[in-house]
Amino acid sequence: MKKFFVCIFLIAAIAGLALAFGGSSAERAEGADGAAYLRIHIRANSNGKEDQAVKYLVRDRIVEFLTPVVAECATKQAAMEKIGKMLPSAAAEADKVLRANGYTYGARASIRQEQFPTRVYDGVTLDAGVYDALIVELGTGAGDNWWCVVYPPLCFSGGNGNVIYKSKIAEIIGKFFNK
């Protein structure tokens, strides 16, 4: 019975903190202008099945290519500067993937500000607004895109790309019940 009351107390305390700090089930981006985020969009040539498939191959290569660069960056500005210097190399990496898969169109990479709609990625809500973004356009760039956040790195991490989230509260509760 004691454990039941402790659980109710913890749940109430967590709910109270969430309400006090305006929390929700998804973390909100810092401000509608997205000043803290550098997004990435890889835009396919078209919505054709083949163009969409190669977009994901390019995505894999670009993420692999940029992960060590982003891992060294302590700020969004540093990430933008390092990636900005590597734009020709990023486009060349995308071109290699396209050529290896029989595509004759090329790729372009740029960093620019664009208007984006509200999006949710792994529990983080990015409000609609203007964001700095690394844009990789394949061919015409008229197809659907894949997107993520370069900085802070939501899809760029070291090692095998797996991210493990830990909750101190869950650890405390787990220890309490495993006594």
PDB file of C-alpha atoms in Angstrom:
ATOM      1  CA  MET A   1       0.000   0.000   0.000  1.00  0.00           C
ATOM      2  CA  LYS A   2       2.892   2.333   0.819  1.00  0.00           C
ATOM      3  CA  LYS A   3       4.292   1.859  -2.695  1.00  0.00           C
ATOM      4  CA  PHE A   4       0.889   2.766  -4.174  1.00  0.00           C
ATOM      5  CA  PHE A   5       0.796   6.101  -2.324  1.00  0.00           C
ATOM      6  CA  VAL A   6       4.392   6.880  -3.239  1.00  0.00           C
ATOM      7  CA  CYS A   7       3.533   6.269  -6.935  1.00  0.00           C
ATOM      8  CA  ILE A   8       0.465   8.514  -6.722  1.00  0.00           C
ATOM      9  CA  PHE A   9       2.575  11.219  -5.076  1.00  0.00           C
ATOM     10  CA  LEU A  10       5.291  10.978  -7.748  1.00  0.00           C
ATOM     11  CA  ILE A  11       2.764  11.096 -10.570  1.00  0.00           C
ATOM     12  CA  ALA A  12       1.071  14.136  -9.036  1.00  0.00           C
ATOM     13  CA  ALA A  13       4.417  15.864  -8.510  1.00  0.00           C
ATOM     14  CA  ILE A  14       5.497  15.225 -12.101  1.00  0.00           C
ATOM     15  CA  ALA A  15       2.148  16.432 -13.445  1.00  0.00           C
ATOM     16  CA  GLY A  16       2.391  19.564 -11.310  1.00  0.00           C
ATOM     17  CA  LEU A  17       5.877  20.325 -12.598  1.00  0.00           C
ATOM     18  CA  ALA A  18       4.763  19.794 -16.172  1.00  0.00           C
ATOM     19  CA  LEU A  19       1.879  22.226 -15.720  1.00  0.00           C
ATOM     20  CA  ALA A  20       4.032  24.750 -13.882  1.00  0.00           C
ATOM     21  CA  PHE A  21       6.581  24.843 -16.664  1.00  0.00           C
ATOM     22  CA  GLY A  22       4.087  24.693 -19.537  1.00  0.00           C
ATOM     23  CA  GLY A  23       5.178  21.182 -20.425  1.00  0.00           C
ATOM     24  CA  SER A  24       3.444  18.842 -22.783  1.00  0.00           C
ATOM     25  CA  SER A  25       4.129  15.384 -24.164  1.00  0.00           C
ATOM     26  CA  ALA A  26       6.417  16.923 -26.789  1.00  0.00           C
ATOM     27  CA  GLU A  27       9.254  19.339 -26.162  1.00  0.00           C
ATOM     28  CA  ARG A  28       8.664  22.644 -27.978  1.00  0.00           C
ATOM     29  CA  ALA A  29      11.234  24.314 -30.150  1.00  0.00           C
ATOM     30  CA  GLU A  30      12.767  27.474 -28.731  1.00  0.00           C
ATOM     31  CA  GLY A  31      10.603  30.215 -30.159  1.00  0.00           C
ATOM     32  CA  ALA A  32       8.601  30.277 -33.356  1.00  0.00           C
ATOM     33  CA  ASP A  33      11.593  31.565 -35.309  1.00  0.00           C
ATOM     34  CA  GLY A  34      13.595  28.393 -34.650  1.00  0.00           C
ATOM     35  CA  ALA A  35      16.687  30.394 -33.698  1.00  0.00           C
ATOM     36  CA  ALA A  36      18.227  27.461 -31.817  1.00  0.00           C
ATOM     37  CA  TYR A  37      17.833  24.897 -34.603  1.00  0.00           C
ATOM     38  CA  LEU A  38      19.582  24.021 -37.846  1.00  0.00           C
ATOM     39  CA  ARG A  39      17.338  21.784 -39.888  1.00  0.00           C
ATOM     40  CA  ILE A  40      18.216  19.534 -42.796  1.00  0.00           C
ATOM     41  CA  HIS A  41      16.017  18.766 -45.775  1.00  0.00           C
ATOM     42  CA  ILE A  42      16.922  16.336 -48.503  1.00  0.00           C
ATOM     43  CA  ARG A  43      14.568  17.022 -51.376  1.00  0.00           C
ATOM     44  CA  ALA A  44      13.974  14.338 -53.962  1.00  0.00           C
ATOM     45  CA  ASN A  45      13.932  15.027 -57.690  1.00  0.00           C
ATOM     46  CA  SER A  46      10.279  13.939 -57.863  1.00  0.00           C
ATOM     47  CA  ASN A  47       7.693  11.863 -56.050  1.00  0.00           C
ATOM     48  CA  GLY A  48       8.409   8.907 -58.325  1.00  0.00           C
ATOM     49  CA  LYS A  49       9.192   5.668 -56.538  1.00  0.00           C
ATOM     50  CA  GLU A  50      12.812   5.553 -57.759  1.00  0.00           C
ATOM     51  CA  ASP A  51      13.537   9.212 -56.924  1.00  0.00           C
ATOM     52  CA  GLN A  52      12.119   8.745 -53.442  1.00  0.00           C
ATOM     53  CA  ALA A  53      14.171   5.579 -52.902  1.00  0.00           C
ATOM     54  CA  VAL A  54      17.462   7.224 -53.886  1.00  0.00           C
ATOM     55  CA  LYS A  55      16.649  10.172 -51.600  1.00  0.00           C
ATOM     56  CA  TYR A  56      16.989   7.799 -48.631  1.00  0.00           C
ATOM     57  CA  LEU A  57      20.312   6.460 -49.909  1.00  0.00           C
ATOM     58  CA  VAL A  58      21.559  10.050 -50.190  1.00  0.00           C
ATOM     59  CA  ARG A  59      20.210  10.757 -46.695  1.00  0.00           C
ATOM     60  CA  ASP A  60      22.192   7.863 -45.267  1.00  0.00           C
ATOM     61  CA  ARG A  61      25.388   9.085 -46.907  1.00  0.00           C
ATOM     62  CA  ILE A  62      24.894  12.738 -45.891  1.00  0.00           C
ATOM     63  CA  VAL A  63      24.163  11.784 -42.271  1.00  0.00           C
ATOM     64  CA  GLU A  64      27.263   9.552 -42.226  1.00  0.00           C
ATOM     65  CA  PHE A  65      29.342  12.300 -43.857  1.00  0.00           C
ATOM     66  CA  LEU A  66      28.252  15.106 -41.523  1.00  0.00           C
ATOM     67  CA  THR A  67      27.989  13.230 -38.205  1.00  0.00           C
ATOM     68  CA  PRO A  68      31.666  13.647 -37.238  1.00  0.00           C
ATOM     69  CA  VAL A  69      31.493  17.335 -38.181  1.00  0.00           C
ATOM     70  CA  VAL A  70      28.395  18.031 -36.094  1.00  0.00           C
ATOM     71  CA  ALA A  71      29.772  16.016 -33.168  1.00  0.00           C
ATOM     72  CA  GLU A  72      32.578  18.580 -32.808  1.00  0.00           C
ATOM     73  CA  CYS A  73      30.233  21.586 -32.704  1.00  0.00           C
ATOM     74  CA  ALA A  74      29.248  23.175 -29.413  1.00  0.00           C
ATOM     75  CA  THR A  75      26.868  25.740 -30.942  1.00  0.00           C
ATOM     76  CA  LYS A  76      24.497  26.090 -33.858  1.00  0.00           C
ATOM     77  CA  GLN A  77      26.695  28.857 -35.273  1.00  0.00           C
ATOM     78  CA  ALA A  78      29.736  26.562 -35.214  1.00  0.00           C
ATOM     79  CA  ALA A  79      27.729  23.843 -36.981  1.00  0.00           C
ATOM     80  CA  MET A  80      26.571  26.310 -39.649  1.00  0.00           C
ATOM     81  CA  GLU A  81      30.120  27.543 -40.239  1.00  0.00           C
ATOM     82  CA  LYS A  82      31.656  24.065 -40.497  1.00  0.00           C
ATOM     83  CA  ILE A  83      28.887  22.696 -42.693  1.00  0.00           C
ATOM     84  CA  GLY A  84      28.929  25.879 -44.792  1.00  0.00           C
ATOM     85  CA  LYS A  85      32.576  25.222 -45.646  1.00  0.00           C
ATOM     86  CA  MET A  86      31.701  21.647 -46.595  1.00  0.00           C
ATOM     87  CA  LEU A  87      28.739  22.355 -48.903  1.00  0.00           C
ATOM     88  CA  PRO A  88      30.625  21.459 -52.114  1.00  0.00           C
ATOM     89  CA  SER A  89      31.819  18.205 -50.511  1.00  0.00           C
ATOM     90  CA  ALA A  90      28.309  17.376 -49.275  1.00  0.00           C
ATOM     91  CA  ALA A  91      26.915  17.900 -52.784  1.00  0.00           C
ATOM     92  CA  ALA A  92      29.738  15.749 -54.202  1.00  0.00           C
ATOM     93  CA  GLU A  93      28.872  12.946 -51.747  1.00  0.00           C
ATOM     94  CA  ALA A  94      25.229  13.110 -52.836  1.00  0.00           C
ATOM     95  CA  ASP A  95      26.351  13.072 -56.495  1.00  0.00           C
ATOM     96  CA  LYS A  96      28.384   9.910 -55.863  1.00  0.00           C
ATOM     97  CA  VAL A  97      25.330   8.137 -54.494  1.00  0.00           C
ATOM     98  CA  LEU A  98      23.206   9.311 -57.425  1.00  0.00           C
ATOM     99  CA  ARG A  99      25.774   8.180 -60.029  1.00  0.00           C
ATOM    100  CA  ALA A 100      26.323   4.831 -58.269  1.00  0.00           C
ATOM    101  CA  ASN A 101      22.591   4.206 -58.613  1.00  0.00           C
ATOM    102  CA  GLY A 102      22.334   5.195 -62.281  1.00  0.00           C
ATOM    103  CA  TYR A 103      20.980   8.748 -61.933  1.00  0.00           C
ATOM    104  CA  THR A 104      22.241  11.458 -64.267  1.00  0.00           C
ATOM    105  CA  TYR A 105      20.908  14.458 -62.387  1.00  0.00           C
ATOM    106  CA  GLY A 106      23.090  16.061 -59.749  1.00  0.00           C
ATOM    107  CA  ALA A 107      22.735  17.494 -56.282  1.00  0.00           C
ATOM    108  CA  ARG A 108      23.058  20.973 -54.788  1.00  0.00           C
ATOM    109  CA  ALA A 109      23.655  21.842 -51.153  1.00  0.00           C
ATOM    110  CA  SER A 110      23.078  25.189 -49.476  1.00  0.00           C
ATOM    111  CA  ILE A 111      22.306  26.715 -46.109  1.00  0.00           C
ATOM    112  CA  ARG A 112      19.475  29.205 -46.160  1.00  0.00           C
ATOM    113  CA  GLN A 113      16.484  30.420 -44.213  1.00  0.00           C
ATOM    114  CA  GLU A 114      13.114  29.031 -45.196  1.00  0.00           C
ATOM    115  CA  GLN A 115       9.580  28.963 -43.854  1.00  0.00           C
ATOM    116  CA  PHE A 116       8.574  25.556 -42.498  1.00  0.00           C
ATOM    117  CA  PRO A 117       5.304  24.168 -41.136  1.00  0.00           C
ATOM    118  CA  THR A 118       4.990  22.695 -37.650  1.00  0.00           C
ATOM    119  CA  ARG A 119       6.715  19.307 -37.466  1.00  0.00           C
ATOM    120  CA  VAL A 120       7.281  16.716 -34.750  1.00  0.00           C
ATOM    121  CA  TYR A 121      10.416  14.588 -34.574  1.00  0.00           C
ATOM    122  CA  ASP A 122      10.957  12.044 -31.790  1.00  0.00           C
ATOM    123  CA  GLY A 123       8.872  14.008 -29.306  1.00  0.00           C
ATOM    124  CA  VAL A 124      10.290  17.423 -30.224  1.00  0.00           C
ATOM    125  CA  THR A 125       7.818  19.838 -31.801  1.00  0.00           C
ATOM    126  CA  LEU A 126       9.290  22.431 -34.133  1.00  0.00           C
ATOM    127  CA  ASP A 127       6.742  25.205 -34.485  1.00  0.00           C
ATOM    128  CA  ALA A 128       5.974  26.698 -37.874  1.00  0.00           C
ATOM    129  CA  GLY A 129       8.357  29.512 -38.676  1.00  0.00           C
ATOM    130  CA  VAL A 130      11.551  30.527 -40.394  1.00  0.00           C
ATOM    131  CA  TYR A 131      14.502  28.223 -39.786  1.00  0.00           C
ATOM    132  CA  ASP A 132      18.086  28.035 -40.924  1.00  0.00           C
ATOM    133  CA  ALA A 133      18.378  24.829 -42.906  1.00  0.00           C
ATOM    134  CA  LEU A 134      20.849  22.727 -44.811  1.00  0.00           C
ATOM    135  CA  ILE A 135      19.012  22.012 -48.056  1.00  0.00           C
ATOM    136  CA  VAL A 136      20.199  19.179 -50.289  1.00  0.00           C
ATOM    137  CA  GLU A 137      18.269  19.194 -53.563  1.00  0.00           C
ATOM    138  CA  LEU A 138      18.463  16.187 -55.835  1.00  0.00           C
ATOM    139  CA  GLY A 139      17.809  17.056 -59.474  1.00  0.00           C
ATOM    140  CA  THR A 140      14.876  19.471 -59.595  1.00  0.00           C
ATOM    141  CA  GLY A 141      14.262  19.120 -55.858  1.00  0.00           C
ATOM    142  CA  ALA A 142      10.524  19.073 -56.593  1.00  0.00           C
ATOM    143  CA  GLY A 143       9.735  15.829 -54.744  1.00  0.00           C
ATOM    144  CA  ASP A 144       8.868  15.101 -51.149  1.00  0.00           C
ATOM    145  CA  ASN A 145      11.654  15.632 -48.675  1.00  0.00           C
ATOM    146  CA  TRP A 146      13.192  13.898 -45.712  1.00  0.00           C
ATOM    147  CA  TRP A 147      13.916  16.196 -42.803  1.00  0.00           C
ATOM    148  CA  CYS A 148      15.566  16.194 -39.446  1.00  0.00           C
ATOM    149  CA  VAL A 149      17.528  18.533 -37.198  1.00  0.00           C
ATOM    150  CA  VAL A 150      21.298  18.840 -37.624  1.00  0.00           C
ATOM    151  CA  TYR A 151      21.787  21.049 -34.569  1.00  0.00           C
ATOM    152  CA  PRO A 152      21.109  20.227 -31.862  1.00  0.00           C
ATOM    153  CA  PRO A 153      21.672  16.769 -33.339  1.00  0.00           C
ATOM    154  CA  LEU A 154      18.395  14.853 -33.345  1.00  0.00           C
ATOM    155  CA  CYS A 155      19.390  12.582 -36.211  1.00  0.00           C
ATOM    156  CA  PHE A 156      23.160  12.999 -36.080  1.00  0.00           C
ATOM    157  CA  SER A 157      24.920  11.036 -33.362  1.00  0.00           C
ATOM    158  CA  GLY A 158      28.151   9.191 -32.983  1.00  0.00           C
ATOM    159  CA  GLY A 159      28.645   5.460 -33.179  1.00  0.00           C
ATOM    160  CA  ASN A 160      25.791   3.386 -34.508  1.00  0.00           C
ATOM    161  CA  GLY A 161      23.266   6.232 -34.431  1.00  0.00           C
ATOM    162  CA  ASN A 162      21.267   4.761 -31.554  1.00  0.00           C
ATOM    163  CA  VAL A 163      20.333   7.235 -28.849  1.00  0.00           C
ATOM    164  CA  ILE A 164      19.397   6.084 -25.380  1.00  0.00           C
ATOM    165  CA  TYR A 165      17.240   8.419 -23.319  1.00  0.00           C
ATOM    166  CA  LYS A 166      17.370   8.033 -19.546  1.00  0.00           C
ATOM    167  CA  SER A 167      14.955   9.272 -16.927  1.00  0.00           C
ATOM    168  CA  LYS A 168      16.246   9.846 -13.404  1.00  0.00           C
ATOM    169  CA  ILE A 169      12.692   9.621 -12.072  1.00  0.00           C
ATOM    170  CA  ALA A 170      12.191   6.243 -13.772  1.00  0.00           C
ATOM    171  CA  GLU A 171      15.461   5.018 -12.231  1.00  0.00           C
ATOM    172  CA  ILE A 172      14.350   6.118  -8.738  1.00  0.00           C
ATOM    173  CA  ILE A 173      10.953   4.455  -9.120  1.00  0.00           C
ATOM    174  CA  GLY A 174      12.586   1.311 -10.474  1.00  0.00           C
ATOM    175  CA  LYS A 175      14.958   1.104  -7.510  1.00  0.00           C
ATOM    176  CA  PHE A 176      12.069   1.661  -5.093  1.00  0.00           C
ATOM    177  CA  PHE A 177      10.057  -1.240  -6.505  1.00  0.00           C
ATOM    178  CA  ASN A 178      13.039  -3.578  -6.832  1.00  0.00           C
ATOM    179  CA  LYS A 179      13.892  -3.456  -3.101  1.00  0.00           C
TER     180      LYS A 179
END
